[in-house]
Amino acid sequence: MSVLSSPHFHDEAKAFEFLESVLWSNGVICPHCGVIGGRVYDLAGVRSKASAKNPEGVVRHGLKKCGECRKQFTVKVGTVFEHARMPLHKMLQAVHLMVSSKKGISAHQLSRILEVQYKTAWFLAHRIREAMRSGDLDTPYGSGGGAVEVDETYFGIRKGMKNARAGHAHKFGVLALVDRETGTMRSFTFDKFRADEVHPIVMSNISREARLMTDEAKMYKKIGREFAEHGTTLHGAHIYVDRKDRTIHTNTVEGAFSIFKRGMKGVYQHCGEQHLHRYLAEFEFRYNFRTANGCDDRQRSLEAVKGISGKRLTYNPTNGL
Ligand SMILES: [Zn+2]
């Protein structure tokens, strides 16, 4: 028995039952009128219209009818899976594969495992990344006086830019914040490493009572005064942990960056700038629900499935998403 031998990964009816149990744990929600736990009827045995491929149509799994507004729906309505044209059980397999491989999984590999076309796999992977995207923070990092590490990194090459040797102008910029107390991270892209881009991110996500941890970059000096404490280490002098106070360092956030960079280098070589935030969301998700935070593959998969509702990814012919 492997994790992937669970029935909802192979049987379409079971896949719908599984998704219903996750998204409707507090009662069925009608996506049309919003009623929760209202009268709902199962429409068993309904088939889709006949087509050349399926002259008798195909069974419409999980079809329901709302007793309040009389409209039909399935649990996929209003989720990132709504308009995806592939069986739900394969999409659930894809979620599991993406959350359980540490560095991520390429669309090519996904297409081979699921036996679907490359484009289908690529698009599905982006739907799942959208499900992994977290919302706004309920509680700012460092609330209660904990340490929050902030650091920036650069990688890749922007479209149309030459790989210049010095400077970062030709690369993508990413700012990450790690809350040491909860062991979770949030990441943001920036265009230029300037106060007007960086300060608003730091101020809106970190509590004033936090102990801010950064390297010696000038950027953090001014904003550091806004916080209860600002610890810096002189990376230029190869000092990575303060000698007097061993809690002053940015090693956690640098560790998170190294996982991200290895994944982007090894698996996602051709990441367009317009998709970068989605890849970041994927790495951020796996980092926040990692084993060290007490989360196994199954729980991580469940968290990602919970994230599919309330988000919709529509096809945009201009940029492929
Ligand atoms: Zn309704």
mmCIF file of C-alpha atoms and ligand atoms in Angstrom:
data_model
loop_
_atom_site.group_PDB
_atom_site.id
_atom_site.type_symbol
_atom_site.label_atom_id
_atom_site.label_comp_id
_atom_site.label_asym_id
_atom_site.label_seq_id
_atom_site.Cartn_x
_atom_site.Cartn_y
_atom_site.Cartn_z
ATOM 1 C CA MET A 1 0.000 0.000 0.000
ATOM 2 C CA SER A 2 1.294 3.466 -0.842
ATOM 3 C CA VAL A 3 -0.250 6.823 -0.113
ATOM 4 C CA LEU A 4 -1.272 7.025 -3.766
ATOM 5 C CA SER A 5 -3.305 3.814 -3.499
ATOM 6 C CA SER A 6 -6.128 5.637 -1.671
ATOM 7 C CA PRO A 7 -9.362 5.240 -3.690
ATOM 8 C CA HIS A 8 -9.849 8.987 -4.317
ATOM 9 C CA PHE A 9 -6.679 8.975 -6.424
ATOM 10 C CA HIS A 10 -8.142 6.378 -8.831
ATOM 11 C CA ASP A 11 -11.927 6.400 -8.685
ATOM 12 C CA GLU A 12 -13.742 9.499 -9.945
ATOM 13 C CA ALA A 13 -16.803 9.086 -7.709
ATOM 14 C CA LYS A 14 -14.543 8.609 -4.679
ATOM 15 C CA ALA A 15 -12.534 11.689 -5.708
ATOM 16 C CA PHE A 16 -15.709 13.791 -5.579
ATOM 17 C CA GLU A 17 -16.667 12.289 -2.203
ATOM 18 C CA PHE A 18 -13.204 13.128 -0.888
ATOM 19 C CA LEU A 19 -13.302 16.733 -2.088
ATOM 20 C CA GLU A 20 -16.822 17.166 -0.682
ATOM 21 C CA SER A 21 -15.667 15.893 2.720
ATOM 22 C CA VAL A 22 -12.822 18.424 2.726
ATOM 23 C CA LEU A 23 -14.597 21.522 1.401
ATOM 24 C CA TRP A 24 -18.055 20.894 2.866
ATOM 25 C CA SER A 25 -17.062 19.697 6.324
ATOM 26 C CA ASN A 26 -19.569 22.169 7.828
ATOM 27 C CA GLY A 27 -22.370 21.386 5.386
ATOM 28 C CA VAL A 28 -22.891 21.650 1.639
ATOM 29 C CA ILE A 29 -22.425 25.182 0.296
ATOM 30 C CA CYS A 30 -24.467 26.186 -2.750
ATOM 31 C CA PRO A 31 -22.154 28.314 -4.918
ATOM 32 C CA HIS A 32 -25.140 30.038 -6.552
ATOM 33 C CA CYS A 33 -27.143 31.320 -3.578
ATOM 34 C CA GLY A 34 -24.553 30.815 -0.826
ATOM 35 C CA VAL A 35 -26.797 28.760 1.455
ATOM 36 C CA ILE A 36 -24.798 26.487 3.784
ATOM 37 C CA GLY A 37 -26.322 23.177 4.860
ATOM 38 C CA GLY A 38 -29.586 23.874 3.013
ATOM 39 C CA ARG A 39 -31.744 21.323 1.169
ATOM 40 C CA VAL A 40 -29.587 19.683 -1.479
ATOM 41 C CA TYR A 41 -30.461 16.747 -3.737
ATOM 42 C CA ASP A 42 -28.054 14.301 -5.336
ATOM 43 C CA LEU A 43 -28.626 14.020 -9.064
ATOM 44 C CA ALA A 44 -27.391 10.480 -9.619
ATOM 45 C CA GLY A 45 -26.959 8.961 -13.063
ATOM 46 C CA VAL A 46 -27.062 12.240 -15.033
ATOM 47 C CA ARG A 47 -24.908 12.081 -18.163
ATOM 48 C CA SER A 48 -23.324 14.825 -20.220
ATOM 49 C CA LYS A 49 -24.402 15.542 -23.790
ATOM 50 C CA ALA A 50 -23.408 13.055 -26.455
ATOM 51 C CA SER A 51 -20.191 13.777 -28.303
ATOM 52 C CA ALA A 52 -18.234 12.069 -31.068
ATOM 53 C CA LYS A 53 -15.864 10.610 -28.464
ATOM 54 C CA ASN A 54 -18.642 9.612 -26.046
ATOM 55 C CA PRO A 55 -21.850 8.959 -28.004
ATOM 56 C CA GLU A 56 -23.711 8.190 -24.786
ATOM 57 C CA GLY A 57 -22.202 11.041 -22.817
ATOM 58 C CA VAL A 58 -20.256 10.600 -19.597
ATOM 59 C CA VAL A 59 -21.506 10.326 -16.026
ATOM 60 C CA ARG A 60 -21.537 13.676 -14.244
ATOM 61 C CA HIS A 61 -20.064 12.774 -10.877
ATOM 62 C CA GLY A 62 -20.992 14.712 -7.770
ATOM 63 C CA LEU A 63 -23.853 16.592 -9.415
ATOM 64 C CA LYS A 64 -26.204 18.286 -6.912
ATOM 65 C CA LYS A 65 -29.294 20.441 -7.048
ATOM 66 C CA CYS A 66 -29.937 23.203 -4.552
ATOM 67 C CA GLY A 67 -33.413 23.029 -3.002
ATOM 68 C CA GLU A 68 -33.360 26.760 -2.324
ATOM 69 C CA CYS A 69 -32.398 28.251 -5.693
ATOM 70 C CA ARG A 70 -33.052 25.124 -7.823
ATOM 71 C CA LYS A 71 -29.672 25.441 -9.559
ATOM 72 C CA GLN A 72 -27.209 22.624 -10.218
ATOM 73 C CA PHE A 73 -23.603 22.468 -9.100
ATOM 74 C CA THR A 74 -20.728 20.213 -8.058
ATOM 75 C CA VAL A 75 -18.074 20.736 -5.414
ATOM 76 C CA LYS A 76 -15.677 21.917 -8.151
ATOM 77 C CA VAL A 77 -17.691 25.090 -8.833
ATOM 78 C CA GLY A 78 -15.865 28.197 -7.619
ATOM 79 C CA THR A 79 -12.536 26.403 -7.156
ATOM 80 C CA VAL A 80 -9.340 26.462 -9.220
ATOM 81 C CA PHE A 81 -10.412 23.060 -10.595
ATOM 82 C CA GLU A 82 -13.730 24.296 -11.946
ATOM 83 C CA HIS A 83 -12.873 24.597 -15.620
ATOM 84 C CA ALA A 84 -10.070 22.050 -15.769
ATOM 85 C CA ARG A 85 -10.878 19.371 -18.308
ATOM 86 C CA MET A 86 -9.359 16.347 -16.688
ATOM 87 C CA PRO A 87 -10.628 13.834 -14.155
ATOM 88 C CA LEU A 88 -10.651 15.064 -10.571
ATOM 89 C CA HIS A 89 -8.819 11.969 -9.293
ATOM 90 C CA LYS A 90 -5.825 12.853 -11.494
ATOM 91 C CA MET A 91 -5.827 16.425 -10.225
ATOM 92 C CA LEU A 92 -5.773 15.130 -6.646
ATOM 93 C CA GLN A 93 -2.804 12.940 -7.562
ATOM 94 C CA ALA A 94 -1.068 16.002 -8.981
ATOM 95 C CA VAL A 95 -1.643 17.927 -5.722
ATOM 96 C CA HIS A 96 -0.069 15.089 -3.780
ATOM 97 C CA LEU A 97 2.942 14.865 -6.090
ATOM 98 C CA MET A 98 3.550 18.603 -5.918
ATOM 99 C CA VAL A 99 3.346 18.906 -2.149
ATOM 100 C CA SER A 100 5.467 15.843 -1.441
ATOM 101 C CA SER A 101 8.471 16.549 -3.661
ATOM 102 C CA LYS A 102 10.787 18.864 -1.812
ATOM 103 C CA LYS A 103 12.097 20.813 -4.785
ATOM 104 C CA GLY A 104 8.913 20.654 -6.812
ATOM 105 C CA ILE A 105 8.031 18.659 -9.907
ATOM 106 C CA SER A 106 8.320 19.768 -13.512
ATOM 107 C CA ALA A 107 5.332 19.907 -15.830
ATOM 108 C CA HIS A 108 7.114 17.366 -18.059
ATOM 109 C CA GLN A 109 7.417 14.898 -15.216
ATOM 110 C CA LEU A 110 3.819 15.529 -14.162
ATOM 111 C CA SER A 111 2.611 14.916 -17.713
ATOM 112 C CA ARG A 112 4.449 11.571 -17.854
ATOM 113 C CA ILE A 113 3.132 10.360 -14.496
ATOM 114 C CA LEU A 114 -0.468 11.442 -15.050
ATOM 115 C CA GLU A 115 -0.413 10.512 -18.756
ATOM 116 C CA VAL A 116 -1.767 13.850 -19.894
ATOM 117 C CA GLN A 117 -0.399 16.336 -22.415
ATOM 118 C CA TYR A 118 2.380 18.687 -21.373
ATOM 119 C CA LYS A 119 0.220 21.806 -21.687
ATOM 120 C CA THR A 120 -2.502 20.231 -19.576
ATOM 121 C CA ALA A 121 0.042 19.358 -16.886
ATOM 122 C CA TRP A 122 1.612 22.814 -17.024
ATOM 123 C CA PHE A 123 -1.708 24.541 -16.599
ATOM 124 C CA LEU A 124 -2.799 22.167 -13.839
ATOM 125 C CA ALA A 125 0.437 22.851 -11.930
ATOM 126 C CA HIS A 126 -0.350 26.569 -12.016
ATOM 127 C CA ARG A 127 -3.884 25.914 -10.725
ATOM 128 C CA ILE A 128 -2.402 23.992 -7.827
ATOM 129 C CA ARG A 129 0.120 26.772 -7.117
ATOM 130 C CA GLU A 130 -2.816 29.138 -6.908
ATOM 131 C CA ALA A 131 -4.387 26.817 -4.316
ATOM 132 C CA MET A 132 -1.147 26.965 -2.324
ATOM 133 C CA ARG A 133 -1.125 30.761 -2.290
ATOM 134 C CA SER A 134 -1.715 32.092 1.199
ATOM 135 C CA GLY A 135 -3.977 34.999 2.025
ATOM 136 C CA ASP A 136 -3.185 38.014 4.163
ATOM 137 C CA LEU A 137 -1.588 37.403 7.533
ATOM 138 C CA ASP A 138 -4.074 37.280 10.406
ATOM 139 C CA THR A 139 -1.386 38.136 12.935
ATOM 140 C CA PRO A 140 1.724 40.054 11.857
ATOM 141 C CA TYR A 141 5.023 38.237 12.262
ATOM 142 C CA GLY A 142 6.846 38.849 15.526
ATOM 143 C CA SER A 143 3.699 39.684 17.505
ATOM 144 C CA GLY A 144 4.579 39.203 21.149
ATOM 145 C CA GLY A 145 8.211 40.204 20.603
ATOM 146 C CA GLY A 146 9.548 37.237 18.604
ATOM 147 C CA ALA A 147 12.432 37.360 16.143
ATOM 148 C CA VAL A 148 11.696 37.917 12.437
ATOM 149 C CA GLU A 149 14.424 37.486 9.829
ATOM 150 C CA VAL A 150 14.340 39.516 6.628
ATOM 151 C CA ASP A 151 16.595 39.004 3.633
ATOM 152 C CA GLU A 152 16.639 39.550 -0.111
ATOM 153 C CA THR A 153 17.964 37.409 -2.910
ATOM 154 C CA TYR A 154 18.318 37.522 -6.679
ATOM 155 C CA PHE A 155 18.183 34.797 -9.281
ATOM 156 C CA GLY A 156 17.360 34.026 -12.887
ATOM 157 C CA ILE A 157 17.570 36.481 -15.757
ATOM 158 C CA ARG A 158 14.854 38.928 -16.694
ATOM 159 C CA LYS A 159 13.450 38.694 -20.196
ATOM 160 C CA GLY A 160 15.493 40.593 -22.756
ATOM 161 C CA MET A 161 18.352 41.216 -20.297
ATOM 162 C CA LYS A 162 21.929 40.098 -20.767
ATOM 163 C CA ASN A 163 23.607 38.154 -18.003
ATOM 164 C CA ALA A 164 25.727 41.051 -16.769
ATOM 165 C CA ARG A 165 28.454 40.134 -14.329
ATOM 166 C CA ALA A 166 27.993 42.842 -11.748
ATOM 167 C CA GLY A 167 24.838 44.103 -10.116
ATOM 168 C CA HIS A 168 21.371 42.640 -9.886
ATOM 169 C CA ALA A 169 19.419 44.710 -12.416
ATOM 170 C CA HIS A 170 19.112 41.766 -14.819
ATOM 171 C CA LYS A 171 17.819 39.375 -12.149
ATOM 172 C CA PHE A 172 14.540 38.792 -10.301
ATOM 173 C CA GLY A 173 14.461 40.164 -6.766
ATOM 174 C CA VAL A 174 12.782 38.287 -3.924
ATOM 175 C CA LEU A 175 12.304 39.490 -0.345
ATOM 176 C CA ALA A 176 11.526 36.877 2.316
ATOM 177 C CA LEU A 177 10.419 37.192 5.928
ATOM 178 C CA VAL A 178 10.743 34.299 8.368
ATOM 179 C CA ASP A 179 8.944 34.260 11.701
ATOM 180 C CA ARG A 180 11.230 32.216 13.947
ATOM 181 C CA GLU A 181 8.485 31.488 16.482
ATOM 182 C CA THR A 182 6.155 29.732 14.020
ATOM 183 C CA GLY A 183 8.889 28.664 11.593
ATOM 184 C CA THR A 184 6.901 30.052 8.666
ATOM 185 C CA MET A 185 7.893 32.326 5.793
ATOM 186 C CA ARG A 186 6.342 34.780 3.360
ATOM 187 C CA SER A 187 7.984 35.914 0.157
ATOM 188 C CA PHE A 188 7.491 38.883 -2.144
ATOM 189 C CA THR A 189 8.905 39.922 -5.475
ATOM 190 C CA PHE A 190 10.373 43.371 -5.962
ATOM 191 C CA ASP A 191 11.508 45.312 -8.974
ATOM 192 C CA LYS A 192 14.204 47.440 -7.343
ATOM 193 C CA PHE A 193 15.744 47.034 -3.894
ATOM 194 C CA ARG A 194 14.573 50.459 -2.776
ATOM 195 C CA ALA A 195 12.864 51.780 0.335
ATOM 196 C CA ASP A 196 9.599 52.572 -1.474
ATOM 197 C CA GLU A 197 9.278 48.903 -2.459
ATOM 198 C CA VAL A 198 10.795 47.131 0.540
ATOM 199 C CA HIS A 199 9.634 49.204 3.523
ATOM 200 C CA PRO A 200 5.878 48.800 2.918
ATOM 201 C CA ILE A 201 6.280 44.995 2.810
ATOM 202 C CA VAL A 202 8.232 44.949 6.074
ATOM 203 C CA MET A 203 5.924 47.395 7.843
ATOM 204 C CA SER A 204 2.685 45.699 6.876
ATOM 205 C CA ASN A 205 3.762 42.148 7.728
ATOM 206 C CA ILE A 206 5.845 42.531 10.876
ATOM 207 C CA SER A 207 4.666 43.727 14.291
ATOM 208 C CA ARG A 208 6.441 46.768 15.792
ATOM 209 C CA GLU A 209 7.212 44.736 18.919
ATOM 210 C CA ALA A 210 9.277 42.247 16.898
ATOM 211 C CA ARG A 211 13.057 41.772 17.030
ATOM 212 C CA LEU A 212 14.039 42.449 13.427
ATOM 213 C CA MET A 213 17.014 40.452 12.093
ATOM 214 C CA THR A 214 18.799 41.513 8.906
ATOM 215 C CA ASP A 215 22.247 41.792 7.407
ATOM 216 C CA GLU A 216 24.092 45.113 7.403
ATOM 217 C CA ALA A 217 22.491 46.452 4.178
ATOM 218 C CA LYS A 218 21.766 50.172 4.428
ATOM 219 C CA MET A 219 18.202 49.505 3.346
ATOM 220 C CA TYR A 220 17.305 48.013 6.730
ATOM 221 C CA LYS A 221 18.950 50.640 8.931
ATOM 222 C CA LYS A 222 16.204 53.237 8.879
ATOM 223 C CA ILE A 223 13.313 50.811 9.038
ATOM 224 C CA GLY A 224 15.048 48.913 11.852
ATOM 225 C CA ARG A 225 14.386 51.867 14.166
ATOM 226 C CA GLU A 226 10.646 51.227 13.849
ATOM 227 C CA PHE A 227 10.979 47.921 15.692
ATOM 228 C CA ALA A 228 11.593 46.999 19.323
ATOM 229 C CA GLU A 229 15.048 45.732 18.392
ATOM 230 C CA HIS A 230 17.150 45.491 15.260
ATOM 231 C CA GLY A 231 19.898 42.876 15.165
ATOM 232 C CA THR A 232 22.387 42.881 12.297
ATOM 233 C CA THR A 233 25.323 40.690 11.328
ATOM 234 C CA LEU A 234 28.184 41.900 9.143
ATOM 235 C CA HIS A 235 28.019 39.505 6.214
ATOM 236 C CA GLY A 236 30.635 41.595 4.432
ATOM 237 C CA ALA A 237 33.045 40.636 7.206
ATOM 238 C CA HIS A 238 31.907 36.977 7.076
ATOM 239 C CA ILE A 239 30.129 37.192 10.414
ATOM 240 C CA TYR A 240 26.899 35.203 10.216
ATOM 241 C CA VAL A 241 25.997 34.905 13.898
ATOM 242 C CA ASP A 242 26.545 37.679 16.439
ATOM 243 C CA ARG A 243 29.306 36.639 18.836
ATOM 244 C CA LYS A 244 27.704 38.121 21.952
ATOM 245 C CA ASP A 245 24.076 37.299 21.203
ATOM 246 C CA ARG A 246 23.757 34.027 19.265
ATOM 247 C CA THR A 247 20.092 34.760 18.476
ATOM 248 C CA ILE A 248 21.129 37.565 16.115
ATOM 249 C CA HIS A 249 21.412 36.014 12.638
ATOM 250 C CA THR A 250 19.539 35.495 9.371
ATOM 251 C CA ASN A 251 20.478 31.831 8.881
ATOM 252 C CA THR A 252 16.874 30.588 8.862
ATOM 253 C CA VAL A 253 15.764 32.785 5.986
ATOM 254 C CA GLU A 254 18.937 31.961 4.073
ATOM 255 C CA GLY A 255 18.193 28.252 4.504
ATOM 256 C CA ALA A 256 14.712 28.823 3.052
ATOM 257 C CA PHE A 257 16.208 30.682 0.089
ATOM 258 C CA SER A 258 18.616 27.867 -0.638
ATOM 259 C CA ILE A 259 15.751 25.338 -1.011
ATOM 260 C CA PHE A 260 13.965 27.758 -3.321
ATOM 261 C CA LYS A 261 17.061 28.385 -5.432
ATOM 262 C CA ARG A 262 17.878 24.691 -5.782
ATOM 263 C CA GLY A 263 14.324 23.972 -6.918
ATOM 264 C CA MET A 264 14.248 26.845 -9.381
ATOM 265 C CA LYS A 265 17.577 25.806 -10.820
ATOM 266 C CA GLY A 266 16.932 22.077 -10.982
ATOM 267 C CA VAL A 267 13.265 21.803 -11.865
ATOM 268 C CA TYR A 268 11.895 25.109 -13.082
ATOM 269 C CA GLN A 269 14.659 26.506 -15.291
ATOM 270 C CA HIS A 270 12.347 28.450 -17.549
ATOM 271 C CA CYS A 271 10.288 30.544 -15.218
ATOM 272 C CA GLY A 272 8.772 33.644 -16.754
ATOM 273 C CA GLU A 273 8.610 36.767 -14.631
ATOM 274 C CA GLN A 274 4.816 36.823 -14.761
ATOM 275 C CA HIS A 275 4.713 33.383 -13.076
ATOM 276 C CA LEU A 276 7.383 33.968 -10.450
ATOM 277 C CA HIS A 277 4.909 34.809 -7.676
ATOM 278 C CA ARG A 278 3.204 31.454 -8.214
ATOM 279 C CA TYR A 279 6.443 29.475 -7.913
ATOM 280 C CA LEU A 280 7.212 31.461 -4.775
ATOM 281 C CA ALA A 281 3.792 30.546 -3.376
ATOM 282 C CA GLU A 282 4.561 26.884 -4.042
ATOM 283 C CA PHE A 283 7.886 26.926 -2.204
ATOM 284 C CA GLU A 284 6.470 29.044 0.585
ATOM 285 C CA PHE A 285 3.619 26.557 1.031
ATOM 286 C CA ARG A 286 5.895 23.518 1.224
ATOM 287 C CA TYR A 287 8.212 25.371 3.610
ATOM 288 C CA ASN A 288 5.390 26.393 5.944
ATOM 289 C CA PHE A 289 3.865 22.910 6.016
ATOM 290 C CA ARG A 290 7.207 21.080 6.142
ATOM 291 C CA THR A 291 7.898 17.979 8.206
ATOM 292 C CA ALA A 292 9.875 19.979 10.778
ATOM 293 C CA ASN A 293 6.691 21.976 11.417
ATOM 294 C CA GLY A 294 4.891 18.722 12.227
ATOM 295 C CA CYS A 295 3.223 18.188 8.856
ATOM 296 C CA ASP A 296 3.425 14.943 6.853
ATOM 297 C CA ASP A 297 2.723 14.510 3.121
ATOM 298 C CA ARG A 298 -0.894 13.590 3.717
ATOM 299 C CA GLN A 299 -1.623 16.656 5.864
ATOM 300 C CA ARG A 300 0.227 18.925 3.448
ATOM 301 C CA SER A 301 -1.851 17.530 0.601
ATOM 302 C CA LEU A 302 -5.037 18.155 2.584
ATOM 303 C CA GLU A 303 -4.014 21.768 3.258
ATOM 304 C CA ALA A 304 -3.427 22.350 -0.461
ATOM 305 C CA VAL A 305 -6.813 20.839 -1.340
ATOM 306 C CA LYS A 306 -8.487 23.150 1.203
ATOM 307 C CA GLY A 307 -6.847 26.058 -0.616
ATOM 308 C CA ILE A 308 -8.556 25.373 -3.955
ATOM 309 C CA SER A 309 -11.801 27.088 -3.033
ATOM 310 C CA GLY A 310 -12.485 30.767 -3.455
ATOM 311 C CA LYS A 311 -9.786 31.150 -6.097
ATOM 312 C CA ARG A 312 -10.295 30.960 -9.792
ATOM 313 C CA LEU A 313 -7.672 30.881 -12.466
ATOM 314 C CA THR A 314 -8.941 31.933 -15.851
ATOM 315 C CA TYR A 315 -7.174 31.489 -19.107
ATOM 316 C CA ASN A 316 -5.604 34.641 -20.463
ATOM 317 C CA PRO A 317 -4.434 34.148 -24.070
ATOM 318 C CA THR A 318 -1.926 37.017 -23.856
ATOM 319 C CA ASN A 319 0.352 35.466 -21.263
ATOM 320 C CA GLY A 320 -0.848 31.871 -21.161
ATOM 321 C CA LEU A 321 -2.575 32.334 -17.827
HETATM 322 ZN ZN ZN B 1 -28.664 27.600 -4.127
#
